[in-house]
PDB file of C-alpha atoms in Angstrom:
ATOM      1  CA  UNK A   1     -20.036 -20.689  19.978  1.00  0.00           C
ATOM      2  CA  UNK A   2     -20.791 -17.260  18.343  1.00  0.00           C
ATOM      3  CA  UNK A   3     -17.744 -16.031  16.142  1.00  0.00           C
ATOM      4  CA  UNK A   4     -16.175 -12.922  16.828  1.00  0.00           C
ATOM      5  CA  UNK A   5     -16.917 -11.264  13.576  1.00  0.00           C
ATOM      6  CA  UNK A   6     -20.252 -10.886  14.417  1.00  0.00           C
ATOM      7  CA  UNK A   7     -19.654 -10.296  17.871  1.00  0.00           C
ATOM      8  CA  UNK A   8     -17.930  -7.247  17.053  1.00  0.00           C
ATOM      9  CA  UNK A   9     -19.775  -5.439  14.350  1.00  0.00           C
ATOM     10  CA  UNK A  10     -22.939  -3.444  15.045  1.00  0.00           C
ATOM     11  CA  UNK A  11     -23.379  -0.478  17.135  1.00  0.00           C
ATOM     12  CA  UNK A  12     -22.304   2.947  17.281  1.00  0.00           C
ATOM     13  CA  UNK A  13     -18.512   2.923  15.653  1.00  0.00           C
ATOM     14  CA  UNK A  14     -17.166   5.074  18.632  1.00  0.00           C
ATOM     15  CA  UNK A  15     -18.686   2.275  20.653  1.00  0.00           C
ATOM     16  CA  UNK A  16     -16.588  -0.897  22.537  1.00  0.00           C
ATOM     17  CA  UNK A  17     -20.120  -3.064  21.086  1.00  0.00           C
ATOM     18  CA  UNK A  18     -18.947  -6.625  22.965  1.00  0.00           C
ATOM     19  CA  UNK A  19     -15.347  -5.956  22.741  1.00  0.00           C
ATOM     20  CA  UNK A  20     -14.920  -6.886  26.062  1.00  0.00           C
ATOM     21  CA  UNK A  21     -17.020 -10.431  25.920  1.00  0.00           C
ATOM     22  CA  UNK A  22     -14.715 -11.300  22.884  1.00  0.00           C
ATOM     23  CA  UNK A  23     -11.621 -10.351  25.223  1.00  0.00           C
ATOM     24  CA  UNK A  24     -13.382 -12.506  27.738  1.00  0.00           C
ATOM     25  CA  UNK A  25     -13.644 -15.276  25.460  1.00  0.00           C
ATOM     26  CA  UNK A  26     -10.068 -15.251  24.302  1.00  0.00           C
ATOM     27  CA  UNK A  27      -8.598 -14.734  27.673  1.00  0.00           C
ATOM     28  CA  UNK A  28     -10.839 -17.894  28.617  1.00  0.00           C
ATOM     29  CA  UNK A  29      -9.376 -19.600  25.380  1.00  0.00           C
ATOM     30  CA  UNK A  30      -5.914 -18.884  23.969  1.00  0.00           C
ATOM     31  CA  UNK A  31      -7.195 -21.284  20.601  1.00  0.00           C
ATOM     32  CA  UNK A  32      -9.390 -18.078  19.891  1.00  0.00           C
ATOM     33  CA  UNK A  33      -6.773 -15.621  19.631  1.00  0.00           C
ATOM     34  CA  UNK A  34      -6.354 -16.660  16.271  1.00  0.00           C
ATOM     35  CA  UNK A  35      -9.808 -16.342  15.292  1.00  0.00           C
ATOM     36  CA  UNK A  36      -9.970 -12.841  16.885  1.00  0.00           C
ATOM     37  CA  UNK A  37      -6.601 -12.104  14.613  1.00  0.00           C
ATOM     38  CA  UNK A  38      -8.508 -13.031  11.485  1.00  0.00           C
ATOM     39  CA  UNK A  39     -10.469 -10.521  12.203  1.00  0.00           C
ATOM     40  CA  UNK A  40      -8.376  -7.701  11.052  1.00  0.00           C
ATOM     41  CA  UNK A  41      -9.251  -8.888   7.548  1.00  0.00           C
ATOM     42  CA  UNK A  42     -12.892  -7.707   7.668  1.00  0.00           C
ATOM     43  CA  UNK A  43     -14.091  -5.929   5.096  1.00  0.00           C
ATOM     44  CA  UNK A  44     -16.131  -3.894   8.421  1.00  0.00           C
ATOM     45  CA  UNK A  45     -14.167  -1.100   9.002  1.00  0.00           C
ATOM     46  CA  UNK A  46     -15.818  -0.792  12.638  1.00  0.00           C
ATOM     47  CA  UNK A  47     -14.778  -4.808  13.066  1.00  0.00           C
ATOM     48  CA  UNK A  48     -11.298  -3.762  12.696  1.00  0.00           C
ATOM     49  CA  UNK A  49     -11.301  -0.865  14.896  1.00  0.00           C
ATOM     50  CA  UNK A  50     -13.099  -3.112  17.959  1.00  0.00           C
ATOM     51  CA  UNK A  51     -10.368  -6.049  16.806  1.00  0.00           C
ATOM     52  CA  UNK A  52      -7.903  -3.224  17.868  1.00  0.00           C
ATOM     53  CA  UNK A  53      -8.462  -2.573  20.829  1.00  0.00           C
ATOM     54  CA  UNK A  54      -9.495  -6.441  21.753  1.00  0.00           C
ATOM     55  CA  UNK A  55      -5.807  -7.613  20.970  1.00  0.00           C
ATOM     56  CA  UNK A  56      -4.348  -4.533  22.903  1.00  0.00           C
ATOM     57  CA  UNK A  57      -6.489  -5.455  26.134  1.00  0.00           C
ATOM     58  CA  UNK A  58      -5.565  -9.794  25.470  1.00  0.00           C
ATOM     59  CA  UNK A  59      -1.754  -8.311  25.065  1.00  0.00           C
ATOM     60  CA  UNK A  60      -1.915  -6.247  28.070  1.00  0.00           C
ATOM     61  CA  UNK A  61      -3.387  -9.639  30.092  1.00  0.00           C
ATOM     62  CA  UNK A  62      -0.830 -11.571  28.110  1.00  0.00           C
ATOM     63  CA  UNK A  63       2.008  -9.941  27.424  1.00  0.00           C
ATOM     64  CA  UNK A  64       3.870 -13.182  26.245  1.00  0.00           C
ATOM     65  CA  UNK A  65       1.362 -13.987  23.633  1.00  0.00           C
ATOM     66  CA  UNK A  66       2.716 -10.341  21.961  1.00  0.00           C
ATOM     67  CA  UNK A  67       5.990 -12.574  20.740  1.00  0.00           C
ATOM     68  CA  UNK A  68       3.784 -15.104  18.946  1.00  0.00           C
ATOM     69  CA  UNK A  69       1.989 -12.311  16.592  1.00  0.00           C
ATOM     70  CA  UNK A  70       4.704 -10.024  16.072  1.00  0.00           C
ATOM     71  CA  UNK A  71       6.134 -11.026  13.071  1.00  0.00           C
ATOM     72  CA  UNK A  72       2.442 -10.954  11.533  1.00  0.00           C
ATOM     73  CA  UNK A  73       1.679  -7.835  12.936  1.00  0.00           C
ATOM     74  CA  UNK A  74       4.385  -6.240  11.186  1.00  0.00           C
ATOM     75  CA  UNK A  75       3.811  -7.837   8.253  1.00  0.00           C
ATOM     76  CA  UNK A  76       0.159  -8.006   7.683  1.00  0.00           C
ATOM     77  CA  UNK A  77      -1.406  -5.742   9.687  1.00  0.00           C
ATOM     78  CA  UNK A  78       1.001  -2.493   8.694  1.00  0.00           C
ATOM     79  CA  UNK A  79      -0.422  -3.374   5.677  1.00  0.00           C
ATOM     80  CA  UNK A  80      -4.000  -2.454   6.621  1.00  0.00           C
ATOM     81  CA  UNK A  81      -4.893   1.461   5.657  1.00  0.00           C
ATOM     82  CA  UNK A  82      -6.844   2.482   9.084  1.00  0.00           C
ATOM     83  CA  UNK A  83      -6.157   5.095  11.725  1.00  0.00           C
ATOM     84  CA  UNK A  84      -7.341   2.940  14.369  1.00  0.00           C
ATOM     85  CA  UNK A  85      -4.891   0.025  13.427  1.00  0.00           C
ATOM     86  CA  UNK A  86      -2.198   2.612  12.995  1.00  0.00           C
ATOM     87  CA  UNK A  87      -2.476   4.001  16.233  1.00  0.00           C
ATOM     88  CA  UNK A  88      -2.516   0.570  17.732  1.00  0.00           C
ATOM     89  CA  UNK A  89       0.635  -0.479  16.097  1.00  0.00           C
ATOM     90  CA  UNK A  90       2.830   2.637  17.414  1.00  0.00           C
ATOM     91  CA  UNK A  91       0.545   2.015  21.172  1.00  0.00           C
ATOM     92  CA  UNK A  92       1.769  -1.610  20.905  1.00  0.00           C
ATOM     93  CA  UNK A  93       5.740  -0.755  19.679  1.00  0.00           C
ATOM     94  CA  UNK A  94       5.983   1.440  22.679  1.00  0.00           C
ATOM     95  CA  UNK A  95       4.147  -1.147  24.790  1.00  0.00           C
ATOM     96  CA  UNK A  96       6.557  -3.824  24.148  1.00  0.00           C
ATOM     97  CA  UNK A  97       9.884  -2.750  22.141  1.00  0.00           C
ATOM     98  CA  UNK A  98      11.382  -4.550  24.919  1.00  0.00           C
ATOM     99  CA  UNK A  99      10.298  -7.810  23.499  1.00  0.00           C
ATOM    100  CA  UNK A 100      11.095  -6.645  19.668  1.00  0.00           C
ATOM    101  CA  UNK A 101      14.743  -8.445  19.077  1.00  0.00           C
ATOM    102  CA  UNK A 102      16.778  -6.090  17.178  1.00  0.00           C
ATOM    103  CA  UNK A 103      15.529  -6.462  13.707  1.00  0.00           C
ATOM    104  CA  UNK A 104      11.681  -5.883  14.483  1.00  0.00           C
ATOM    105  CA  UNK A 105      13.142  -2.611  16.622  1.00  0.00           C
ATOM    106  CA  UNK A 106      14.301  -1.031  13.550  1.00  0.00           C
ATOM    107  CA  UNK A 107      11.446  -2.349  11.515  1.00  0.00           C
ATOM    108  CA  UNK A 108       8.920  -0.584  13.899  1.00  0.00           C
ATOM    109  CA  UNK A 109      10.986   2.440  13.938  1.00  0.00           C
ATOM    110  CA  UNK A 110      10.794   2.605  10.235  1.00  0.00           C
ATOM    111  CA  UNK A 111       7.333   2.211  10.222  1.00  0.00           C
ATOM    112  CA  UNK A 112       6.794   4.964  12.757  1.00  0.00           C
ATOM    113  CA  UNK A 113       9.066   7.359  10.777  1.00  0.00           C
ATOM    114  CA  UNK A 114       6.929   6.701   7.806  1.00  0.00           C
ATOM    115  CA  UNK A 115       3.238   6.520   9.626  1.00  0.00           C
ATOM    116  CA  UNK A 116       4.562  10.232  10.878  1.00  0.00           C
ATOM    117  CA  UNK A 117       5.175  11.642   7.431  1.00  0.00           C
ATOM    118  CA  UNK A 118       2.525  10.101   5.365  1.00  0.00           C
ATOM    119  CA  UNK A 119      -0.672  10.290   7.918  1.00  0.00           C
ATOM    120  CA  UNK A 120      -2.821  13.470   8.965  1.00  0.00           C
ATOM    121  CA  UNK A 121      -5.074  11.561  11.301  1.00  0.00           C
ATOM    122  CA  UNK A 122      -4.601  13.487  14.967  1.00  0.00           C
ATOM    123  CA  UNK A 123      -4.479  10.306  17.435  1.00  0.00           C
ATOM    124  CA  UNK A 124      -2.261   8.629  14.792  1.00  0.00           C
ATOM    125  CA  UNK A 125      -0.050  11.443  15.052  1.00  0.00           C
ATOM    126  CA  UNK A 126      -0.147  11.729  18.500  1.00  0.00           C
ATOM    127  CA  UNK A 127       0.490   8.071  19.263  1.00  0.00           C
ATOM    128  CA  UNK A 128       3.089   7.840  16.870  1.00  0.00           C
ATOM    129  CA  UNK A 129       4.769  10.946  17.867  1.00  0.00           C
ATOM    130  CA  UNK A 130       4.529   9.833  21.948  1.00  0.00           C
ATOM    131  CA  UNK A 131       6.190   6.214  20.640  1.00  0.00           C
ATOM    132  CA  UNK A 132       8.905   8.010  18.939  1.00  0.00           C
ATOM    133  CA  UNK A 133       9.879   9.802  21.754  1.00  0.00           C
ATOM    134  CA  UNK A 134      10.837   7.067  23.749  1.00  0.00           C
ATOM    135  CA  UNK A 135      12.451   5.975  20.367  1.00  0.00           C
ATOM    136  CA  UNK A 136      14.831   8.752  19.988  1.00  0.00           C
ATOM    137  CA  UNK A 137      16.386   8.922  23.718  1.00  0.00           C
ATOM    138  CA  UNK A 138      17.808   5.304  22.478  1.00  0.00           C
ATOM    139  CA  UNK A 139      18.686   6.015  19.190  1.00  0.00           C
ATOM    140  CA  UNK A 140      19.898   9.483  17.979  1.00  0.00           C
ATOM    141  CA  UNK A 141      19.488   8.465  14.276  1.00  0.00           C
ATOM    142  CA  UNK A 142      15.976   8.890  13.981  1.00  0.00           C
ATOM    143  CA  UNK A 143      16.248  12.436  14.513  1.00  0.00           C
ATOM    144  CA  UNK A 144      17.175  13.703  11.432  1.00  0.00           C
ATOM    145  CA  UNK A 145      14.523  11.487   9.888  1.00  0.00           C
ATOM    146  CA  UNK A 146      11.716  13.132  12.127  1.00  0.00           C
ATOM    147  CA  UNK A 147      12.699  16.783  13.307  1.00  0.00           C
ATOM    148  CA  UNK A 148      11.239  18.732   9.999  1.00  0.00           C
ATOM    149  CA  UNK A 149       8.315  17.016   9.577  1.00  0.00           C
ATOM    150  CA  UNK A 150       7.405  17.177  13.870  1.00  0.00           C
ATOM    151  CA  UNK A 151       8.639  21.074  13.555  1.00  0.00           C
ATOM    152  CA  UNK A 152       6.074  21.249  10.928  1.00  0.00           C
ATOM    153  CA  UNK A 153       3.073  19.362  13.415  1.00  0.00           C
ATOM    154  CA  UNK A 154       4.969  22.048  16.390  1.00  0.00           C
ATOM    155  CA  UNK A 155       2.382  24.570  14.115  1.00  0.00           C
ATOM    156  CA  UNK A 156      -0.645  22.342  13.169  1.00  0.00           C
ATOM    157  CA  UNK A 157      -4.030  23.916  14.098  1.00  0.00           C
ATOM    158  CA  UNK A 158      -4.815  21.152  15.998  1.00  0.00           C
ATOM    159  CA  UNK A 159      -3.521  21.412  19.821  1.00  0.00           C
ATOM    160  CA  UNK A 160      -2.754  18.387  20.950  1.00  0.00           C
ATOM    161  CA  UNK A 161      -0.936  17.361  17.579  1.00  0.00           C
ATOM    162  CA  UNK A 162       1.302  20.340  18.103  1.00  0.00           C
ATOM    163  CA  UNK A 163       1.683  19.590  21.520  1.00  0.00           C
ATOM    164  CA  UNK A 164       2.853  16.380  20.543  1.00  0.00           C
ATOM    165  CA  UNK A 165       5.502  17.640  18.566  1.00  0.00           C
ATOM    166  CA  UNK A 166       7.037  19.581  20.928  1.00  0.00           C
ATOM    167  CA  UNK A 167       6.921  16.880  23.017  1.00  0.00           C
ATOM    168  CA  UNK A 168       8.892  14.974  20.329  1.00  0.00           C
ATOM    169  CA  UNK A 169      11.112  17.633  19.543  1.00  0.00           C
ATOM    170  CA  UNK A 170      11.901  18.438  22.840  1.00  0.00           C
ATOM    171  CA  UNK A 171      13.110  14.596  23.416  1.00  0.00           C
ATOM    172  CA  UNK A 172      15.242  14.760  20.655  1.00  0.00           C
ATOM    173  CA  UNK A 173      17.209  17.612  22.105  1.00  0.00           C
ATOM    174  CA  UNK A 174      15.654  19.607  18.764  1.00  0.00           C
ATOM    175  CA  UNK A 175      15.475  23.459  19.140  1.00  0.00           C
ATOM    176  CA  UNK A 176      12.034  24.233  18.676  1.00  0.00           C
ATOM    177  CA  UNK A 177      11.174  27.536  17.320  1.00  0.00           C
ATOM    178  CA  UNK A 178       7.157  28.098  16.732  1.00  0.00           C
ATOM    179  CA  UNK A 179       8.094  31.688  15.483  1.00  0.00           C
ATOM    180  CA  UNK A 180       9.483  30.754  11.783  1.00  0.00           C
TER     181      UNK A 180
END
């Protein structure tokens, strides 16, 4: 049985490699959804990435197995310094915030508010900034926390990030005014 470290390094970075045999295998196996998990901990950056976008396609299959891994995902893997896990974390908080009990809701939430402000990375932003607002319709409070910061993307030289955050702005019920 070939482990899925190896299975997913190699290649072109931009490239799925055997992402989808190792989703294969887990979807085969549940016992190897742990061993694709462990995964995140590579010292391969391109591992990671691929380990990404495995446990988004297993969740998507499983949505139930989500409940098992939240609690680690928001405690070890927010921890992990990558764009591609980033953006995978606010994909997966949109994905299933209806499974998050109350606490994990305002523990994503925090962690969105905070990926906004501190990252520059453009599909972090804009994945961040399309979980946020669904976010916001439910809870007003995040607006003041976000509305400078996405009137300040509203202007970034990059379209789609702007785009984004008039998208976000616009959700909140924010005045957005490109002109100042």
């Amino acid at each position: 049985m070939e482990k899925f470290r190896h299975m997913l390094t190699g290649g072109h970075p931009n490239s799925l490699g055997r992402t989808l045999d190792v989703v294969e295998c887990v979807l085969d196996d549940h016992e190897r959804f742990e061993e694709l998990y462990q995964c995140y901990f590579s010292d391969d950056e391109v591992v990671r990435l691929r380990t990404s976008n495995a446990i988004r396609r297993v969740f998507k299959e499983h949505p139930e197995w989500f409940e098992d891994y939240v609690e680690r995902l928001m405690t070890e893997i927010t921890q992990i310094d990558q764009p591609s896990t980033k953006w995978t974390l606010s994909q997966l908080w949109l994905e299933y915030r209806s499974r998050l009990t109350g606490d994990q809701m305002e523990r994503a939430k925090e962690y969105l508010v905070v990926t906004l402000h501190e990252e520059d990375d453009w599909i972090v932003l804009n994945m961040t900034m399309k979980t946020l607002q669904h976010f916001v319709k439910d809870d007003p409070s995040l607006i003041p926390k976000i509305a400078e910061r996405a009137r300040l993307l509203a202007k970034d030289r990059r379209n789609s990030v702007a785009k984004g955050a008039v998208k976000l702005l616009n959700a909140a019920g924010e005045p957005v005014d490109l002109l100042k």
